[in-house]
Coordinates of C-alpha atoms and ligand atoms in Angstrom, one line a residue:
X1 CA -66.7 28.7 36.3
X2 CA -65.7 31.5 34.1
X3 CA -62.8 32.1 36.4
X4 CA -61.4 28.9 36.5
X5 CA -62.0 28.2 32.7
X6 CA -59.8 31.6 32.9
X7 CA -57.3 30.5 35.3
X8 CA -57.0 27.2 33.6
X9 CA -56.0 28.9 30.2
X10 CA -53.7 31.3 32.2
X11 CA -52.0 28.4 33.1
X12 CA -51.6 26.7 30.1
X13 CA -50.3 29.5 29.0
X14 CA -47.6 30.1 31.1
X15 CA -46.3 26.4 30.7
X16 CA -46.8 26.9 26.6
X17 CA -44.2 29.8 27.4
X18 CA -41.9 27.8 30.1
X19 CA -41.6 24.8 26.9
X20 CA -40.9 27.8 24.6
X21 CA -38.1 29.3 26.3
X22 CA -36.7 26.0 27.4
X23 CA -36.9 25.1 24.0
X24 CA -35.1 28.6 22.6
X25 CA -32.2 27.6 25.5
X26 CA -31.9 23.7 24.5
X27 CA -31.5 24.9 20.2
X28 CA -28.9 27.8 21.5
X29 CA -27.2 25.4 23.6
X30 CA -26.7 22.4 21.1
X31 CA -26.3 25.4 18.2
X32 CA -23.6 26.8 20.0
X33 CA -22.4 23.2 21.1
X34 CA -22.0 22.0 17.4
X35 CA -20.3 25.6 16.1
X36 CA -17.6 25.7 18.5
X37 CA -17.2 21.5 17.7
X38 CA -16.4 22.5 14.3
X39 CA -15.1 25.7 14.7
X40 CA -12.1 23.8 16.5
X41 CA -12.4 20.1 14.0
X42 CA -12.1 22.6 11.2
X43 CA -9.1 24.6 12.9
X44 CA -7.3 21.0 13.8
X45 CA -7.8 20.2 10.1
X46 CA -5.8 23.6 9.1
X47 CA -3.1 22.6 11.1
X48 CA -3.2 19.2 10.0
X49 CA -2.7 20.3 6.4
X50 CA -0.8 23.0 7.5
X51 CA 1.9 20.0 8.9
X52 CA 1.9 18.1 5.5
X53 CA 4.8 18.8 3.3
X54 CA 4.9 16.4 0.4
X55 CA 5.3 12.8 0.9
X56 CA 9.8 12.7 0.3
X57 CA 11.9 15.4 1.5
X58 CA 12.7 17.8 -1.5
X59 CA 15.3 17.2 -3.2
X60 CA 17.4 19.0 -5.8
X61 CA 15.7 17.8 -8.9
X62 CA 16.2 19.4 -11.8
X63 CA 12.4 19.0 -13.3
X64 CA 12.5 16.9 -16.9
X65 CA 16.2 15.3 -16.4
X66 CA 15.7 13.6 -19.8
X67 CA 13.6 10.3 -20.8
X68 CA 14.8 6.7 -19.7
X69 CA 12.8 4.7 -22.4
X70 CA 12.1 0.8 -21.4
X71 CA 10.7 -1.4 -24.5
X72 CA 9.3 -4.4 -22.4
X73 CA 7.2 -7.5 -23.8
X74 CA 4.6 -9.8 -22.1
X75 CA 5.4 -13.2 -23.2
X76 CA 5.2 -17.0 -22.0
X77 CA 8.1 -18.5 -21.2
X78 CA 9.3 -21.3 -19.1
X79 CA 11.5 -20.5 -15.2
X80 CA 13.7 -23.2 -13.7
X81 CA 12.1 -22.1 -9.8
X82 CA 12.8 -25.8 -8.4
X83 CA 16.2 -28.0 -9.9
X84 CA 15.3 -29.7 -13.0
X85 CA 12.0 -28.9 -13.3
X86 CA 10.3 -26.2 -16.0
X87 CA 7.6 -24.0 -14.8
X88 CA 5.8 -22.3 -17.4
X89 CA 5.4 -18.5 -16.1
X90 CA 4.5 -15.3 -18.3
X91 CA 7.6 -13.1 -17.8
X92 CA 8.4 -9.1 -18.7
X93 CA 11.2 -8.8 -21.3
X94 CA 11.9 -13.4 -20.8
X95 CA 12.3 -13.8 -17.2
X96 CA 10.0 -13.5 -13.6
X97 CA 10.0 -11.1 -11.8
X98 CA 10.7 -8.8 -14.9
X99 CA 12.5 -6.1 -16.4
X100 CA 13.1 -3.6 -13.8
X101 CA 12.7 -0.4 -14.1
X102 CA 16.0 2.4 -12.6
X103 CA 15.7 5.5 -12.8
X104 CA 16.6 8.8 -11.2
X105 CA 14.2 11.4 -9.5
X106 CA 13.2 13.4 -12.0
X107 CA 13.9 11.7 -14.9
X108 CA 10.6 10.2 -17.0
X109 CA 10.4 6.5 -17.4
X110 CA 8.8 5.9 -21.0
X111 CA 7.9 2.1 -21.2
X112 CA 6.7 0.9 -25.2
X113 CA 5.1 -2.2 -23.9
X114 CA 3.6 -5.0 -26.1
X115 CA 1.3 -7.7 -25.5
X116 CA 2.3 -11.3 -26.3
X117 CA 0.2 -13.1 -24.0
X118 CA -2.8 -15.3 -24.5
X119 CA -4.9 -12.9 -22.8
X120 CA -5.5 -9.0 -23.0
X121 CA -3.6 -7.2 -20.0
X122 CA -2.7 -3.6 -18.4
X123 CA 0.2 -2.9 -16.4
X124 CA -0.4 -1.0 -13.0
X125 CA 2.9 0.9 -11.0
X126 CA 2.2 0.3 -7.8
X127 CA 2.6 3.1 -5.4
X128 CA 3.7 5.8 -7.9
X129 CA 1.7 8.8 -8.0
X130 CA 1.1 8.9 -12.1
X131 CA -1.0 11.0 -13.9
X132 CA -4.5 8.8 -13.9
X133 CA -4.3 7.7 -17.4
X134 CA -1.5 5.8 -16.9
X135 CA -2.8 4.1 -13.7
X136 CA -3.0 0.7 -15.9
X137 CA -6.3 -0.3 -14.3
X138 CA -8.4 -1.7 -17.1
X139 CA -12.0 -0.9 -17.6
X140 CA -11.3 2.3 -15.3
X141 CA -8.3 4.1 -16.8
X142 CA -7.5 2.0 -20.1
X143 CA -9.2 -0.5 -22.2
X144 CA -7.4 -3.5 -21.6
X145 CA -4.3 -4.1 -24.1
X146 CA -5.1 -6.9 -26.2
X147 CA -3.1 -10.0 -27.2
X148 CA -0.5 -8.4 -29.9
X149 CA -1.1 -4.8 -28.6
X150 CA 0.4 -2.5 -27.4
X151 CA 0.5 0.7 -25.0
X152 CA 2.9 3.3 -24.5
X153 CA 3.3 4.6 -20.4
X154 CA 4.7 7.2 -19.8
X155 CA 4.8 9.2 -16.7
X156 CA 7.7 11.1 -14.4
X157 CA 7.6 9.5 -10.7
X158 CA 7.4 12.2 -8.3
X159 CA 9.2 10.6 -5.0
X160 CA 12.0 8.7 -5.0
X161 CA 11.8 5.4 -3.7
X162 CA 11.0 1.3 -4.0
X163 CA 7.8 0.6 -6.2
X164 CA 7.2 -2.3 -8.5
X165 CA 4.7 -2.6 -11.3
X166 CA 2.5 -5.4 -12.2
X167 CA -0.6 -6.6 -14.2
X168 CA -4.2 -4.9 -13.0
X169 CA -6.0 -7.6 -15.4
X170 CA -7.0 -10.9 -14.1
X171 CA -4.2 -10.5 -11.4
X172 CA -4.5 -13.3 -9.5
X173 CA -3.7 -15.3 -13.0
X174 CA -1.5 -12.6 -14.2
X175 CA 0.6 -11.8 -11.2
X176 CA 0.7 -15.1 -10.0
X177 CA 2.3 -16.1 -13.6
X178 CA 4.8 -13.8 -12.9
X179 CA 4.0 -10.7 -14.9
X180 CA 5.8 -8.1 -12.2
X181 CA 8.8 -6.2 -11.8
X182 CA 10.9 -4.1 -9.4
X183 CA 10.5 -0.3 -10.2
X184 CA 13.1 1.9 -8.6
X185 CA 13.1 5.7 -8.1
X186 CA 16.7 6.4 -6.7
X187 CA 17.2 9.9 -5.2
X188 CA 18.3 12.8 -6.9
X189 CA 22.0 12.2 -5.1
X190 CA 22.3 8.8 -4.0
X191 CA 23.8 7.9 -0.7
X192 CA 27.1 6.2 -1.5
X193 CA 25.7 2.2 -0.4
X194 CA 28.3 -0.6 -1.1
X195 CA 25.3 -2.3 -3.1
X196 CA 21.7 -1.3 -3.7
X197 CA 20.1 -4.6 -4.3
X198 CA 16.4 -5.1 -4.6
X199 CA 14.3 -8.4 -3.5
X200 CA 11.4 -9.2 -5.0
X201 CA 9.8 -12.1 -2.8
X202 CA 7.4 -14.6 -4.3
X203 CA 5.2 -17.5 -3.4
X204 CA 4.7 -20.0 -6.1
X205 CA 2.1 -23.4 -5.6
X206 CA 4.0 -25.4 -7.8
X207 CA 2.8 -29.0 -8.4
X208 CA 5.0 -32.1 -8.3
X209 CA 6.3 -31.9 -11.9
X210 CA 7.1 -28.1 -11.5
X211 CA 4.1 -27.3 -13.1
X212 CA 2.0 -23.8 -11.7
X213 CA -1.4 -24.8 -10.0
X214 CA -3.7 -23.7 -12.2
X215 CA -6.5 -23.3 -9.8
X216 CA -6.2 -19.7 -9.5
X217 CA -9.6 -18.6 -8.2
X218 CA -10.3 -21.6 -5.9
X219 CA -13.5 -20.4 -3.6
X220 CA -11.8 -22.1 -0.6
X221 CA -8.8 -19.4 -1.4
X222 CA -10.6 -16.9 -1.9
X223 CA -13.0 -17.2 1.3
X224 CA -9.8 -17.7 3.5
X225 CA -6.7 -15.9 3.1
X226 CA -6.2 -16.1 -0.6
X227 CA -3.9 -18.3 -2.2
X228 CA -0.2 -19.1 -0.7
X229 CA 1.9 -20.8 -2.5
X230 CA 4.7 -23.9 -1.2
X231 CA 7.2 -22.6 -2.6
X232 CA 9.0 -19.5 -1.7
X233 CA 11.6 -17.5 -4.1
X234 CA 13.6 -14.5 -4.4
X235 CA 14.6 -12.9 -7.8
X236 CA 12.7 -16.3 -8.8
X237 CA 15.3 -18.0 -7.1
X238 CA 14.9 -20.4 -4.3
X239 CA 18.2 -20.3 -2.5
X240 CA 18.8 -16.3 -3.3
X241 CA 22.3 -15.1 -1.9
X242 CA 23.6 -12.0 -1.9
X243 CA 27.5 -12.2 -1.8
X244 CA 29.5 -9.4 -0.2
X245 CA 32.4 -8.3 1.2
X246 CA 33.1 -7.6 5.0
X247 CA 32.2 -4.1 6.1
X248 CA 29.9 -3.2 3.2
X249 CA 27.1 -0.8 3.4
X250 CA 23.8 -2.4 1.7
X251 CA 20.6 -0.9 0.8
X252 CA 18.3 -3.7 -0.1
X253 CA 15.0 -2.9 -1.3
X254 CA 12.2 -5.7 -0.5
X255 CA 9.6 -6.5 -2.5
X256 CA 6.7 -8.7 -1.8
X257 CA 5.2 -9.8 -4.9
X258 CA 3.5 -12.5 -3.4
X259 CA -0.7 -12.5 -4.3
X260 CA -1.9 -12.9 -0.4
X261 CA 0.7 -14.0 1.6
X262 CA 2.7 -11.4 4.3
X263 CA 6.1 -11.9 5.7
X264 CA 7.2 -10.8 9.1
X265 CA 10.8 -10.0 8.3
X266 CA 13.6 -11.2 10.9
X267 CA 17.2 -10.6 11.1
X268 CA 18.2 -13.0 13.3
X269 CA 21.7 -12.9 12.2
X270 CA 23.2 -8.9 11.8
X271 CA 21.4 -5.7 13.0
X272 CA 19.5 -4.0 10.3
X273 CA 17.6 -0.5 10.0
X274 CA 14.3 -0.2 8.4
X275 CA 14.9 3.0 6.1
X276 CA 11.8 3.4 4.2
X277 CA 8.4 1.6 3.7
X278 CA 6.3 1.7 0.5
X279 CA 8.9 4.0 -1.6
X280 CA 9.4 7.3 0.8
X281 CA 11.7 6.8 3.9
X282 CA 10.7 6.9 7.6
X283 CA 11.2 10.2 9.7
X284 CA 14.1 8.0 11.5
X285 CA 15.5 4.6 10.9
X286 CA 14.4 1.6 13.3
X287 CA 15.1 -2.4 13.7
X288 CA 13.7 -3.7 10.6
X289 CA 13.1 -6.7 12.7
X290 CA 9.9 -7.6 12.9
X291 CA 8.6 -5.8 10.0
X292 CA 6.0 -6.9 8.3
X293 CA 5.6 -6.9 4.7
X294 CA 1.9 -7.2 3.5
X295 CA 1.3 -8.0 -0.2
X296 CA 2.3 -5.3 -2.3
X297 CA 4.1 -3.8 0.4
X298 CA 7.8 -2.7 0.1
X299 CA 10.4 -2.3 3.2
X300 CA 14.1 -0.7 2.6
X301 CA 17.1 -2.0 4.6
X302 CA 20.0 -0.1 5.8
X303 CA 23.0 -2.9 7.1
X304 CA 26.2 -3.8 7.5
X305 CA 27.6 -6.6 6.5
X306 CA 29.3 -8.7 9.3
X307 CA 33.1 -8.9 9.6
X308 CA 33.5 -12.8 9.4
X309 CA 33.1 -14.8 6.6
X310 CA 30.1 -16.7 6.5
X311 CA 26.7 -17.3 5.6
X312 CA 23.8 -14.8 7.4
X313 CA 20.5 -15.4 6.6
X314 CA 17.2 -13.0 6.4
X315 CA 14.2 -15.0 7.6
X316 CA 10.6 -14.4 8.0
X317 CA 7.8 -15.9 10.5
X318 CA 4.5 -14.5 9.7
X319 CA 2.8 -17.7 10.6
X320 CA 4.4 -19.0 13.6
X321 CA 7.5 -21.2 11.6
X322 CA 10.4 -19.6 11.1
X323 CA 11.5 -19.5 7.5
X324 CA 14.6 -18.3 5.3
X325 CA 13.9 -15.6 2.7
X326 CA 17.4 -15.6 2.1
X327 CA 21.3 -15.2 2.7
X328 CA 23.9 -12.8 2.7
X329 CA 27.4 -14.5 1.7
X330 CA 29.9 -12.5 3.2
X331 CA 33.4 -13.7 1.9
X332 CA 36.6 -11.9 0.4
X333 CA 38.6 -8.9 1.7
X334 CA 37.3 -6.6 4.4
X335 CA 36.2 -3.0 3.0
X336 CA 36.4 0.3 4.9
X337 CA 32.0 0.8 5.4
X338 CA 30.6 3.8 4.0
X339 CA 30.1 6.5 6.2
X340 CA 26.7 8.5 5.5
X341 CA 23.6 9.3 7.7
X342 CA 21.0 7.0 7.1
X343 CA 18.8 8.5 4.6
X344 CA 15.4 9.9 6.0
X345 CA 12.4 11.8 5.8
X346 CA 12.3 14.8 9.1
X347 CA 9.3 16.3 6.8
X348 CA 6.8 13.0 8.0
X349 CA 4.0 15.0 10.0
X350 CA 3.5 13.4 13.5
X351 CA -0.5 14.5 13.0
X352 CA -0.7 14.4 16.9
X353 CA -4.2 16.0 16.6
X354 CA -5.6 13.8 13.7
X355 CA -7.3 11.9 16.0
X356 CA -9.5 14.4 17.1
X357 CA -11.2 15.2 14.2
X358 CA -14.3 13.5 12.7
X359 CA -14.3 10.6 10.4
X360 CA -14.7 11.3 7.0
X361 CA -15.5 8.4 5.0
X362 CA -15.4 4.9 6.1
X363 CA -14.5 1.4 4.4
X364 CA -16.2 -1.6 5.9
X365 CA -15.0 -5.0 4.8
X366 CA -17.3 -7.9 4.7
X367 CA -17.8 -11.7 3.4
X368 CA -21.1 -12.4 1.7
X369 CA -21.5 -16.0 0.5
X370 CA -18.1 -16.1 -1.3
X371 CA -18.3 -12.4 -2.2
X372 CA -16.3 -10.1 -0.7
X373 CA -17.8 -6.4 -0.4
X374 CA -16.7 -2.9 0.6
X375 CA -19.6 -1.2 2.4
X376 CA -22.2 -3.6 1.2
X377 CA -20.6 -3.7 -2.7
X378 CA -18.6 -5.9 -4.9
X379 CA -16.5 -4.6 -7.7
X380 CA -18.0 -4.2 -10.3
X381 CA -21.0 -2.6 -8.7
X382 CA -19.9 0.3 -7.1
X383 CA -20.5 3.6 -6.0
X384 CA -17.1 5.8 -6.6
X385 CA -16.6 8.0 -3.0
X386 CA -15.4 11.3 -3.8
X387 CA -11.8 12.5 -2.0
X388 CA -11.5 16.4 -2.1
X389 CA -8.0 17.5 -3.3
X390 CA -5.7 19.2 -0.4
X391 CA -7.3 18.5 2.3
X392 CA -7.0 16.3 5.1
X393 CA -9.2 13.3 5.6
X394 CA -9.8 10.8 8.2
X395 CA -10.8 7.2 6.6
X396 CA -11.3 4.4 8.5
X397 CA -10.9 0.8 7.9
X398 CA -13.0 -1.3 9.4
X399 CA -12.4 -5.5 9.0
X400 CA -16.2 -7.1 9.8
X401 CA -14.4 -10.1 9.1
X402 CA -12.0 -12.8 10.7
X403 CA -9.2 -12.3 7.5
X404 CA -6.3 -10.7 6.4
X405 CA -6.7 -7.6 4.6
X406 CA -3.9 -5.7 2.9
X407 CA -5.8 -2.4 1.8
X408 CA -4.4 -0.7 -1.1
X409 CA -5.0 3.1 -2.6
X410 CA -4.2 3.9 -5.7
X411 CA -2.4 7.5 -6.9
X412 CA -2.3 8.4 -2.7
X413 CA -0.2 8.1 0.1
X414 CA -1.7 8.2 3.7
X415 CA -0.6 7.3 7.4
X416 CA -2.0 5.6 10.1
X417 CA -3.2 8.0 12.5
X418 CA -5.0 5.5 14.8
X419 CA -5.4 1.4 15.4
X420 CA -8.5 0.1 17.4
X421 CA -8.8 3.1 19.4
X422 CA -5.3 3.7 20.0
X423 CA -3.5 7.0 18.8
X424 CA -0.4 5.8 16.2
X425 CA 2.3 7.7 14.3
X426 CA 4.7 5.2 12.6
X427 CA 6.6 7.5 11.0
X428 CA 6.5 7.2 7.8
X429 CA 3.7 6.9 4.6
X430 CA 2.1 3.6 3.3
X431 CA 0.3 3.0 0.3
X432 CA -1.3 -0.2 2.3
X433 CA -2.4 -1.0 5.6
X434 CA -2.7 -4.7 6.7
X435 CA -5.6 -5.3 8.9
X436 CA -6.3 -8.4 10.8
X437 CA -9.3 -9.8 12.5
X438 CA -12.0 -7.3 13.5
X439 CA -9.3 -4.6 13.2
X440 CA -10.5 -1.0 12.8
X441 CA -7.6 1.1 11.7
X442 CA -8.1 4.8 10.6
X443 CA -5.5 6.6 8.0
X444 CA -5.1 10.3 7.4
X445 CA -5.1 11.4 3.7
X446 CA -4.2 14.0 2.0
X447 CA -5.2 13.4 -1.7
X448 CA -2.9 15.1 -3.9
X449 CA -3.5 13.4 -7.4
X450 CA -6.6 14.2 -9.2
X451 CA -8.4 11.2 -10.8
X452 CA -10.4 8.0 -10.4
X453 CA -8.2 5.7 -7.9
X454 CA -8.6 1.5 -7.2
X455 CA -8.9 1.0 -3.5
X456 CA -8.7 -2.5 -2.6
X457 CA -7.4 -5.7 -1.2
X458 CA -3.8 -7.2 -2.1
X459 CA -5.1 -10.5 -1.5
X460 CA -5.6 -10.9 -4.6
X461 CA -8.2 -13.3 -4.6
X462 CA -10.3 -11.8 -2.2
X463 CA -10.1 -8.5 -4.9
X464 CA -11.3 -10.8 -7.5
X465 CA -14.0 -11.6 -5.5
X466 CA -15.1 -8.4 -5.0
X467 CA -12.8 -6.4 -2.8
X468 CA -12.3 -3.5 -5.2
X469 CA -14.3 0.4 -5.2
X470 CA -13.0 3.5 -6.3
X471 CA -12.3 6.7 -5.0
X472 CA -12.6 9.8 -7.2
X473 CA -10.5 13.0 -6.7
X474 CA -12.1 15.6 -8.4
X475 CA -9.8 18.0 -10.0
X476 CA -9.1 21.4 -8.4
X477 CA -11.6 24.2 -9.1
Ligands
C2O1 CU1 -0.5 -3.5 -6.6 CU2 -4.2 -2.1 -7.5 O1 -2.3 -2.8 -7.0
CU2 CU1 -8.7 -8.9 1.7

């Protein structure tokens, strides 16, 4: 008996020893599995960052070119959008869109801004890097300006490029109204085009007596694609035409200003390059055709204008119907076209290898009744997420929903590194990405500006209703 109790324990203890070592092995093996993972996802991430150069090709800039001060005042006022009818809109410096803003790369764009609307405000540049304090969200970077206020911005854009500014306070009122503007940042040295003409495209739901619907937070709107309008304008202008001569070079700059609705531009007419999206330009040019331009969104064409006298028009189809934007007049003498290569950015990293690294933070979009959340929140409840300066990131967007949604960083640019599964370099930088239905898109980031950043929807609705968190990047140590 002894003996067997013996053997018995011998036993056991031989297969307490087999379970140990196995157990030493399985540890080594998944140790030595998850170093040499992230040895290589952190070597990848040094080349990534290693391949980013700045977001626009560098220019000779002389730093602090002088001050180009704007004085610009929020005010109601009444548009003639349709024939013979008075729309009252709140305009920038008496007309929608408003005052724009040129200036040159480099140079510091001061604006002494004053409040004259019947409601406070803050105005927001979209898609300029600026320091944080001059970001115009209210509540997060400013108190909001008050009716009679005023605010001084000031604040040197650091890529040249199309941006436009707008309100940040009540937007879906305020932009809708019509308080936004065109804000360009030409390059240091301008290519020579024949005209450099920007578009801002609108949407306006204008009643039968030319009056704005003032409905501007309808549920229904809000819980579908956010509010459209029936009629469509450019420059607030409903049959805009750009006249030109035969053989001229144009750079037109499109803006769309609309609060939820895209455009899918088409140029059925002439051929025309797509030079730069969302302010920098692409690594190459391509057919602008079939570009689409989400909310906020901006899209810079390179064209020629045909030889023969006519009319050629720009049109959009985004749902299905094809509709005019807008025409080019082309009458008068022929001109010899301006000979330049098309302006472009060879510095856009292809970030071949993005792919392969882990997913850093993620942003899942969701309905909830007729709230619409961010990883389970609605604005203003949120959790910042924290964005480390310099180095690269891997966010992904994921829509847990069946709508449009045109997500927009503040103070960052980023590129699409990868579209429901699928590896993707467009080319160039956004400071938007449109996702449809149950899309899951993933961006790489490289946060540059130090601060407390909005990151939300351009349907502007669906960020009243929620669609709004932050993202904080803490200053270097
Ligand atoms: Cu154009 Cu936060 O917006
Ligand atoms: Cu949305």
């Amino acid at each position: 008996r002894r003996r067997n109790v013996s053997r018995r324990h011998a036993a056991q203890q031989r297969r307490k020893w087999v379970i140990a070592v196995a157990a030493v092995v399985i540890i080594a093996l998944i140790g030595w599995f998850v170093l040499v993972d992230s040895s290589s996802d952190a070597a990848i991430r040094t080349d990534l960052e290693a391949e980013f150069k700045g977001f626009a090709p560098p220019d000779e800039v002389a730093e602090g070119s002088g001050v180009v001060e704007y004085d610009i005042v929020a005010q109601e006022t009444t548009a003639e959008l349709l024939d013979g009818l008075s729309t009252s809109v709140w305009a920038l410096n008496g007309t929608v869109p408003g005052q724009p803003i040129r200036v040159k790369l480099g140079e510091t764009v001061r604006v002494n801004f004053r409040n004259e609307l019947p409601a406070e405000t803050a105005l927001h540049w979209h898609g300029v890097r600026v320091p944080n304090a001059m970001d115009g969200v209210p509540g997060v970077t400013q108190d909001p300006i008050a009716p009679g206020g005023t605010f001084t911005y000031e604040f040197a854009p650091p890529d040249a490029g199309t941006y436009w500014y707008h309100s940040h306070m009540n937007s879906t009122e305020q932009v809708e109204r019509g308080i936004h503007a065109p804000l360009i940042v030409e390059d240091a040295i301008s290519a020579q085009y024949s005209q450099d003409v920007a578009w801002v495209i609108d949407d306006w739901p204008l009643l039968e007596n030319g009056r704005l619907d003032p409905n501007f937070n309808d549920p229904t709107d809000s819980t579908h694609n956010g509010r459209w309008g029936n009629v469509i304008t450019i420059n607030g202008e409903t049959d805009a035409q750009l006249k030109a001569r035969p053989g001229e070079r144009i750079r037109l700059r499109l803006i769309n200003a609309a609060v939820a609705r895209p455009w899918a531009l088409r140029f059925p007419d002439f051929p025309a390059d797509l030079i730069a999206i969302d302010g920098p330009y692409l690594r190459s040019p391509r057919s602008a055709d079939a570009t689409i331009l989400n909310p906020g969104a901006r899209a810079d064409i390179d064209f020629v204008v045909p030889d023969t006298p006519g009319t050629y028009e720009i049109k959009e189809d985004f749902s299905t119907q094809l509709i005019t934007l807008g025409t080019i007049v082309v009458e008068g003498d022929p001109v010899e076209t301006p000979s330049f290569p098309v302006p472009s950015n060879p510095d856009v990293p292809d970030w071949d290898d993005a792919t392969s690294v882990g997913v850093d933070l993620e942003f899942k979009l969701s309905l909830s009744g007729n709230t619409w959340q961010i990883n389970g929140e609605a604005f203003p409840d949120v959790e910042p997420e924290e964005v480390l300066p310099d180095v690269f990131t891997r966010v992904r967007f994921t829509n847990n929903s069946i709508r449009l949604h045109p997500m927009h960083l503040h103070g960052q640019f980023f590129k699409i590194i990868e579209r429901n599964c699928e590896p993707v370099d467009e080319g160039h930088w956004r400071d938007s990405v449109l996702l449809f239905k149950d899309d899951v898109i993933d961006v790489g980031l490289i946060a540059t500006d130090v601060g407390i950043w909005a990151m939300h929807c351009h349907i502007l609705e669906h960020a009243a209703a929620g669609m709004l968190t932050l993202v904080t990047v803490p200053a270097r140590t």
